[in-house]
PDB file of C-alpha atoms in Angstrom:
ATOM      1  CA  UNK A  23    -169.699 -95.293 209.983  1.00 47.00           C
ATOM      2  CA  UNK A  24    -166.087 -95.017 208.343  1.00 43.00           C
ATOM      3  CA  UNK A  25    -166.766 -98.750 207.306  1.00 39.00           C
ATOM      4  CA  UNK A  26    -170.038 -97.969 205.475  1.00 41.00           C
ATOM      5  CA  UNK A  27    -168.557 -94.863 203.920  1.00 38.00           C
ATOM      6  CA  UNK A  28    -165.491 -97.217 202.651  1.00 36.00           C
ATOM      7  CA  UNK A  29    -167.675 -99.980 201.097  1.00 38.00           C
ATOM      8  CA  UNK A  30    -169.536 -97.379 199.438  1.00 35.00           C
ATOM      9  CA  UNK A  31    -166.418 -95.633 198.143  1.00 38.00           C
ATOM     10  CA  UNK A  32    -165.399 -99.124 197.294  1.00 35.00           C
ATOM     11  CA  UNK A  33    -168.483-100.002 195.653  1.00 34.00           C
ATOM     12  CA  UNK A  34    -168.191 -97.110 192.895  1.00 37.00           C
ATOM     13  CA  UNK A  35    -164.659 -97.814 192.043  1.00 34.00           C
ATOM     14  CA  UNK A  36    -166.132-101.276 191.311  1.00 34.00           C
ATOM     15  CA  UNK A  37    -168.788 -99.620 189.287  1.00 34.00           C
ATOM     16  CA  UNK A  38    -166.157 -96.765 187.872  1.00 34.00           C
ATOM     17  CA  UNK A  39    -163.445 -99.801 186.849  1.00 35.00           C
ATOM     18  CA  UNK A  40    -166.221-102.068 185.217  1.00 35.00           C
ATOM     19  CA  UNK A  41    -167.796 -99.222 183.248  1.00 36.00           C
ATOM     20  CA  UNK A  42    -165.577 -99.567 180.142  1.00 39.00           C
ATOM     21  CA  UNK A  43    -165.979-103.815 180.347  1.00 38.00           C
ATOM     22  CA  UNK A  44    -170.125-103.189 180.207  1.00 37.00           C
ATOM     23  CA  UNK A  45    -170.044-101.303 177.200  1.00 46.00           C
ATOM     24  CA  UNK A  46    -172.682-101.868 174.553  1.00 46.00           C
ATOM     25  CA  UNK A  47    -171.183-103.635 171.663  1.00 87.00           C
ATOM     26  CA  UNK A  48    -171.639-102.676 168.139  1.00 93.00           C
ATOM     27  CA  UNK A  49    -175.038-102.575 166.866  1.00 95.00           C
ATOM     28  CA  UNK A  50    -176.605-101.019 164.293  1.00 95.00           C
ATOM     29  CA  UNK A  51    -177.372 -97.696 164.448  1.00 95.00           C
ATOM     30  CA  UNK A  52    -173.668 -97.698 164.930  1.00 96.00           C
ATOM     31  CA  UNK A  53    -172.951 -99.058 161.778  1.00 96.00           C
ATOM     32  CA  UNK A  54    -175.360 -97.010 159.758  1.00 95.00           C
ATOM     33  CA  UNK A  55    -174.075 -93.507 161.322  1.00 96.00           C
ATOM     34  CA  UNK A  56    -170.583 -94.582 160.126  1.00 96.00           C
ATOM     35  CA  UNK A  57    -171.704 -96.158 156.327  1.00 95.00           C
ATOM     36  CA  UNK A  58    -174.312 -92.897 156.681  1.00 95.00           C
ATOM     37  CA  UNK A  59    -171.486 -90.888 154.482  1.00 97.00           C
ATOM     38  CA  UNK A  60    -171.699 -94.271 151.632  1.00 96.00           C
ATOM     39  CA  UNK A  61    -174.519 -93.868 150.971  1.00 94.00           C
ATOM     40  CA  UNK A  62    -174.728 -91.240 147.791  1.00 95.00           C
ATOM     41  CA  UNK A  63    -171.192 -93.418 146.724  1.00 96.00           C
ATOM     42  CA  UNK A  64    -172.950 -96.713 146.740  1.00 95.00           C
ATOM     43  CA  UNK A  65    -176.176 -95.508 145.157  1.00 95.00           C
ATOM     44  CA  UNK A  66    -175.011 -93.334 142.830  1.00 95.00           C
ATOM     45  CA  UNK A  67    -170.709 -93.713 141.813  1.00 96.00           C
ATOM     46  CA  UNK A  68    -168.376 -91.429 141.436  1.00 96.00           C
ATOM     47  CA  UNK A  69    -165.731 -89.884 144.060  1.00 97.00           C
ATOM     48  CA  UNK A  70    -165.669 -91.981 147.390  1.00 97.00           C
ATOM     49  CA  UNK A  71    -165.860 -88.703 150.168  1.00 97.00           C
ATOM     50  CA  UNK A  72    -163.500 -88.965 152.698  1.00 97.00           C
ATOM     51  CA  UNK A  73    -165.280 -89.220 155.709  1.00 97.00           C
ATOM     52  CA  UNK A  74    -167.216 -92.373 153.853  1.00 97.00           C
ATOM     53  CA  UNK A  75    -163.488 -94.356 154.078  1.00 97.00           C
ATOM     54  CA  UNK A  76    -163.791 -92.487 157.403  1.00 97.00           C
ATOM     55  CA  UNK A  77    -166.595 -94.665 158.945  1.00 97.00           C
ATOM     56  CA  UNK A  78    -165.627 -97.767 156.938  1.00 97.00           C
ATOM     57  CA  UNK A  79    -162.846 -97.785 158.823  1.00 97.00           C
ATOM     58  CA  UNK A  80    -163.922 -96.979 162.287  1.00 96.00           C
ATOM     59  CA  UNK A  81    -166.475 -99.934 161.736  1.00 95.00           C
ATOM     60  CA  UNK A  82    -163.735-101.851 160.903  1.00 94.00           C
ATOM     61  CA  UNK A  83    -161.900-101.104 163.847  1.00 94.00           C
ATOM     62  CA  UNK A  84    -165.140-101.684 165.914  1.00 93.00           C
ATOM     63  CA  UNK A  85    -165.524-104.841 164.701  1.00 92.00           C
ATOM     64  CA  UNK A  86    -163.272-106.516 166.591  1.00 89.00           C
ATOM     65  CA  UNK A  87    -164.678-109.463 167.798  1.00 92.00           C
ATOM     66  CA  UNK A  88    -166.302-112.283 165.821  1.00 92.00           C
ATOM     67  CA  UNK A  89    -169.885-111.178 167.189  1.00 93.00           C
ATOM     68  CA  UNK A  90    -169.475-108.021 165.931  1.00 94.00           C
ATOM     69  CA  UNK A  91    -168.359-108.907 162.523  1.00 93.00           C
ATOM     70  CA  UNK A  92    -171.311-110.621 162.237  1.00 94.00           C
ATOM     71  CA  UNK A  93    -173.366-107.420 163.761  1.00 95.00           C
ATOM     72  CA  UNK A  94    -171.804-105.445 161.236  1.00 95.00           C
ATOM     73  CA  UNK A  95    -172.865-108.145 158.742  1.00 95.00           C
ATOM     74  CA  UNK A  96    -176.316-108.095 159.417  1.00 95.00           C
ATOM     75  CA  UNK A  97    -176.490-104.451 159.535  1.00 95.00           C
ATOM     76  CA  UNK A  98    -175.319-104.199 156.255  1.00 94.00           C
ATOM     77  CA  UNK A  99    -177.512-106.945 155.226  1.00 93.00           C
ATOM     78  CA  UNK A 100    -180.471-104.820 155.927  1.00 92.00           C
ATOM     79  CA  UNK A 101    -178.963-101.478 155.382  1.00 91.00           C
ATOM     80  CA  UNK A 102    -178.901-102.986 151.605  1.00 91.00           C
ATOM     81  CA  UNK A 103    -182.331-104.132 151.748  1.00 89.00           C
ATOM     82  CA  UNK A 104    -183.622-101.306 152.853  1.00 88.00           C
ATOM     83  CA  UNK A 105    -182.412 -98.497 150.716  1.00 85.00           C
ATOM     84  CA  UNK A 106    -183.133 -98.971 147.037  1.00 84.00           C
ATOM     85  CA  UNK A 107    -181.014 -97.996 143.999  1.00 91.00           C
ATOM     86  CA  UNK A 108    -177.892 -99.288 146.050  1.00 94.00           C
ATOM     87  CA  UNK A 109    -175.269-100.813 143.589  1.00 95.00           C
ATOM     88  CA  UNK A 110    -174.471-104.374 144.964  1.00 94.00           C
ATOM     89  CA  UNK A 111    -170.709-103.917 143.257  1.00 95.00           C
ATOM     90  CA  UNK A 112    -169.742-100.351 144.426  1.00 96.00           C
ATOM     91  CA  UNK A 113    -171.354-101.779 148.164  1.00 95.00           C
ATOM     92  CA  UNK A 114    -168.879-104.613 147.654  1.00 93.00           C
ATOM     93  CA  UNK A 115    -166.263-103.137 146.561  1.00 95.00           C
ATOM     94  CA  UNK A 116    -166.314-100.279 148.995  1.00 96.00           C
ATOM     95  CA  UNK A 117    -164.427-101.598 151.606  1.00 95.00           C
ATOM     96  CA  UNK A 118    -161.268-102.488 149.671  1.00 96.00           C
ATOM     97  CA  UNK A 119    -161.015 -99.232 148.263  1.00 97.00           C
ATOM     98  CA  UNK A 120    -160.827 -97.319 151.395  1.00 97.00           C
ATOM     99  CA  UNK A 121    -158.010-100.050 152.341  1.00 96.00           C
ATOM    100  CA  UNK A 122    -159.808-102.215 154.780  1.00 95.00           C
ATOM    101  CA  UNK A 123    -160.368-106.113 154.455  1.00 92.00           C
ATOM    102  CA  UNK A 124    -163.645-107.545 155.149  1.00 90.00           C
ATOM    103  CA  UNK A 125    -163.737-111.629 155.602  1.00 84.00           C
ATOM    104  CA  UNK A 126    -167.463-111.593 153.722  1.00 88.00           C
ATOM    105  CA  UNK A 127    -168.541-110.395 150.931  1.00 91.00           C
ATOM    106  CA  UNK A 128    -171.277-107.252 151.194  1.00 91.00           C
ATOM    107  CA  UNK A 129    -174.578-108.708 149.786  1.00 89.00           C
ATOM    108  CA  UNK A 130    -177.854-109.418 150.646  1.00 89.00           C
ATOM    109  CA  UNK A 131    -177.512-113.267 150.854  1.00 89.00           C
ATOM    110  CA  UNK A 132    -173.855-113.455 152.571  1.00 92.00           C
ATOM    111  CA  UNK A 133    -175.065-116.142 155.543  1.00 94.00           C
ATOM    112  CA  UNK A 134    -173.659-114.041 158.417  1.00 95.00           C
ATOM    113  CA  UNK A 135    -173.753-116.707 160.772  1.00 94.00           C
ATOM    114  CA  UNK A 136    -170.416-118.589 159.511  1.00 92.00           C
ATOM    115  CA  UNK A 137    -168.594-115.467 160.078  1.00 90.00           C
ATOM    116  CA  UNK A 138    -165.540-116.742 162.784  1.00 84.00           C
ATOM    117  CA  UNK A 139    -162.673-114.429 162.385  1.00 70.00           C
TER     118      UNK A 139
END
């Protein structure tokens, strides 16, 4: 019986330990909660709020892996195609102004597929 009760202890440990490594990786609704704050900005100019720089950069720093650059690519692909009125050059330009460096450029036809670093 104490062996049974051991494995099983053992078992979640295993399950406790691996938790973090089974994580879901970015996807989108991830991406549009944090460019959710953009959006007025990138439709309509003006003064960049804060917490818009906010979720550029914790994208950013979620996209940490080449997969989910190109997630966050995507997403933003159709996050532009599906909100009209968004200006192409304040979307683009976006990123650099709240100090974070994008390897692609934000547009509709940027082929996220050759996205490696």
């Amino acid at each position: 019986m104490d062996l049974k009760l051991s494995i099983a202890k053992l078992a979640m440990v295993a399950l406790v330990v691996a938790a973090p490594a089974a994580e879901a990786a970015l996807t989108c609704g991830m991406v549009a909660s944090d460019i959710a704050p953009c959006l007025n900005y990138i439709q309509h100019g003006g003064t960049i709020p804060p917490k818009c720089c906010n979720g550029v950069k914790t994208l950013d720093d979620a996209a940490d892996t080449t997969e989910d650059r190109r997630t966050a690519c995507t997403c933003l692909k159709n996050l532009l195609s599906t909100n009209p009125g968004i200006n192409l050059g304040l979307a683009n330009s976006l990123p650099a102004k709240c100090g974070v460096s994008v390897p692609y450029p934000i547009s509709p036809s940027t082929d996220c597929t050759k996205i490696n670093k």
